[in-house]
GROMACS .gro file of C-alpha atoms in nm:
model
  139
    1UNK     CA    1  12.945 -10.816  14.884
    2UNK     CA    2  13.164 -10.757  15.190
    3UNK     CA    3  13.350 -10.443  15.247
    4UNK     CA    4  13.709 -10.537  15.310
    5UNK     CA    5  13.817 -10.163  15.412
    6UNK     CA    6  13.537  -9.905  15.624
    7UNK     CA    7  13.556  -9.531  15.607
    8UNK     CA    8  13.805  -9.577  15.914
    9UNK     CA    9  14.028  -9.828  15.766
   10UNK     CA   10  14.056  -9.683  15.420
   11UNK     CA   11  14.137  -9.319  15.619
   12UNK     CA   12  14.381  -9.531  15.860
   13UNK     CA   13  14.562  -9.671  15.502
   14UNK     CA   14  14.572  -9.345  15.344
   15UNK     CA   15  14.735  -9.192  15.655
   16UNK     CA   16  15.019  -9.483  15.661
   17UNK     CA   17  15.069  -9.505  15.378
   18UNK     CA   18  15.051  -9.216  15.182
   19UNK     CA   19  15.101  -8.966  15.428
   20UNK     CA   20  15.218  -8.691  15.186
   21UNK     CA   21  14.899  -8.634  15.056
   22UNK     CA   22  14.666  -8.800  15.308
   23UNK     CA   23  14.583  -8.431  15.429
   24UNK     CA   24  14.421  -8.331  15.094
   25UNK     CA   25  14.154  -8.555  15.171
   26UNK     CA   26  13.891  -8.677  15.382
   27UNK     CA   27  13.705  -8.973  15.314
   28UNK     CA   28  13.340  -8.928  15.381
   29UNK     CA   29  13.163  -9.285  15.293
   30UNK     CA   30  13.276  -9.628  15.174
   31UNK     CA   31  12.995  -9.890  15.134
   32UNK     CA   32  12.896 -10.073  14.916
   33UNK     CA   33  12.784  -9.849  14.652
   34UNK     CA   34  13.153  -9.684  14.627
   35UNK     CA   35  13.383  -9.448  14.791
   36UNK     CA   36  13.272  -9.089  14.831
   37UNK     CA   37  13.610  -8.855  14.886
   38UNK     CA   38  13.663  -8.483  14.948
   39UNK     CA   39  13.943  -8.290  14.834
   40UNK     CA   40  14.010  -8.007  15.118
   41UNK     CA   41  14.063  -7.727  14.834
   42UNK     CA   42  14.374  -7.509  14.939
   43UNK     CA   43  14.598  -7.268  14.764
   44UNK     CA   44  14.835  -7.514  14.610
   45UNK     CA   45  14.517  -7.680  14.449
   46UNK     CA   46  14.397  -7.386  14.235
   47UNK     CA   47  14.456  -7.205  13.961
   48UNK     CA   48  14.409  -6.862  13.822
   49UNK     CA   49  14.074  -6.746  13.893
   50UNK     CA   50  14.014  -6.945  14.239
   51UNK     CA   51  13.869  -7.297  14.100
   52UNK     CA   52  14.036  -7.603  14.159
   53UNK     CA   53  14.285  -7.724  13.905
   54UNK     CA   54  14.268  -7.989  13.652
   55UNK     CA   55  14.565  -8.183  13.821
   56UNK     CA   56  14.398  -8.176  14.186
   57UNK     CA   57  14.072  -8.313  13.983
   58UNK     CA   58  14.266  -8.610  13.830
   59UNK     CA   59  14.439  -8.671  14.166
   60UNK     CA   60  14.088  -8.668  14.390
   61UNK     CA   61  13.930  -8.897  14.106
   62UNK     CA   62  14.244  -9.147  14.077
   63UNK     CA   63  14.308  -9.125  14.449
   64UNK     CA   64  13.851  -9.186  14.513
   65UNK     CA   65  13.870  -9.510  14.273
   66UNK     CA   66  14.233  -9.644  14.435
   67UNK     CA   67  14.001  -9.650  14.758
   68UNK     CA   68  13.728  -9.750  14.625
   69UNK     CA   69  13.927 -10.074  14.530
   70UNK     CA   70  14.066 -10.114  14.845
   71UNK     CA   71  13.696 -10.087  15.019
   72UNK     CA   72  13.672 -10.402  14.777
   73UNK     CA   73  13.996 -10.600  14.811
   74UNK     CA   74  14.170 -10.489  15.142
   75UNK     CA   75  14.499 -10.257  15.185
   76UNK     CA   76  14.701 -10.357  14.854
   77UNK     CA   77  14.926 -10.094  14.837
   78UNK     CA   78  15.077 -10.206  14.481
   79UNK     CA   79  14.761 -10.192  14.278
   80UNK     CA   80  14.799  -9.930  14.021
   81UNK     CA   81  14.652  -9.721  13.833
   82UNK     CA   82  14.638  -9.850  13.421
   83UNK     CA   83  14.425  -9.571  13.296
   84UNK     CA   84  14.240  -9.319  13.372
   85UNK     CA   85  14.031  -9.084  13.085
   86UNK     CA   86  13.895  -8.735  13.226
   87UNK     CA   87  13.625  -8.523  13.086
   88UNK     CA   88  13.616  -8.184  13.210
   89UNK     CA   89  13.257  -8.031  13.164
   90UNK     CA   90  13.260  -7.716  13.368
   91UNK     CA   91  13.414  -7.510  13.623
   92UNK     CA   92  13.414  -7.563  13.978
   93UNK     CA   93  13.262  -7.274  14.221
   94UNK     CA   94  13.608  -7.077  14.335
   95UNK     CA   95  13.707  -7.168  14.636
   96UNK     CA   96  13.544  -7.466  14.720
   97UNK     CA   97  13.611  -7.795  14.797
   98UNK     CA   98  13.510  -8.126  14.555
   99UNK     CA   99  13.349  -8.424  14.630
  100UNK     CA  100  13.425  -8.757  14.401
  101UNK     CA  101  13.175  -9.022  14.393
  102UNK     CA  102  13.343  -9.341  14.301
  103UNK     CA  103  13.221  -9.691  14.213
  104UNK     CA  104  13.364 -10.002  14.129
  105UNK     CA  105  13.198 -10.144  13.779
  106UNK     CA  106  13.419 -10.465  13.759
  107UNK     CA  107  13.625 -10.625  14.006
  108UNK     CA  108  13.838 -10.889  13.865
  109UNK     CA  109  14.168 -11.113  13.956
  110UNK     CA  110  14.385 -10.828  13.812
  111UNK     CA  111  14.202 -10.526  13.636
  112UNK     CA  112  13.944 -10.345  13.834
  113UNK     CA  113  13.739 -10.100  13.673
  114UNK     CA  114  13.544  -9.760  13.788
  115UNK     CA  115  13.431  -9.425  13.757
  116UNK     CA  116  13.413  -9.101  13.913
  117UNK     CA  117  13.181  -8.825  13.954
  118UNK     CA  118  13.340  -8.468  14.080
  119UNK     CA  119  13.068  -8.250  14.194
  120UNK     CA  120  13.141  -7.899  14.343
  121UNK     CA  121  13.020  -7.794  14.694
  122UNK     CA  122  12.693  -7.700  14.638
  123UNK     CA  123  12.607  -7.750  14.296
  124UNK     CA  124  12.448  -8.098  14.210
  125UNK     CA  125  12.581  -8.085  13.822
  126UNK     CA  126  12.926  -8.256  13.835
  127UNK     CA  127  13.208  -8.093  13.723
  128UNK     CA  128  13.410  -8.345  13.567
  129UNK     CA  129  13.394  -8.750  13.492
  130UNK     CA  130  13.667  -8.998  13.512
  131UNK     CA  131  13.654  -9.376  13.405
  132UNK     CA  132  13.971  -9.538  13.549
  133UNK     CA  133  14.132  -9.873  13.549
  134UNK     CA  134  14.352 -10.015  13.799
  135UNK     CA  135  14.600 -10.323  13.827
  136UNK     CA  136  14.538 -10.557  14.065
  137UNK     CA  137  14.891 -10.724  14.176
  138UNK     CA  138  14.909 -11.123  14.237
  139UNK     CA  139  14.820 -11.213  14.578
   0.00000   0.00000   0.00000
């Protein structure tokens, strides 16, 4: 398998086209095992007691597996997401930042499907999983 995006492209992409939230993240690898993303944790990302909030989790976990896709198929800006089921299984350290490790499991003409570990800075136990589904527009 041939990536069709690098860390530089998919960064690139994200910066171009998604520019509103392109500095919440940092993408740190994209071969051909997955996509591995970092959400830069900042005030507007937590909640009460200092750990990162469910809705920045969903985001870095729909946003790791959107790239992760892309790594796969090139810069289709129009695939979307179709699903996307979350399992919260404990709290992040306070004040951190996460790190999503994505992979693709299927890659077809129009449904792609993946999942997502969130891990914590520091700890090796994630924090949450995330098995998503995209749509994959006619090329």
């Amino acid at each position: 398998m041939t990536l069709q995006m690098d860390r530089a492209a998919l960064t690139a992409f994200l910066l171009r086209d998604f520019g509103q939230v392109a500095a919440d993240f940092a993408v740190e690898r994209a071969d051909t095992a997955g996509v591995a993303l970092r959400l830069i944790a900042a005030e507007r990302h937590l909640r009460p007691g200092g750990t990162v909030s469910g809705p920045a989790m969903f985001a870095l976990a729909d946003v790791a597996m959107y790239l992760a896709i892309l790594s796969r198929i090139g810069p289709v800006a129009l695939a979307v997401t179709t699903n996307c089921a979350i399992d919260f299984m404990r709290k992040p350290a306070a004040g951190r930042d996460l790190r999503a490790e994505a992979r693709v499991l299927k890659l077809g003409r129009v449904l792609a499907v993946g999942d997502v570990l969130i891990f914590s800075d520091g700890e090796e136990a994630p924090v949450a999983r995330a098995g998503l589904t995209y749509s994959i527009p006619p090329r």
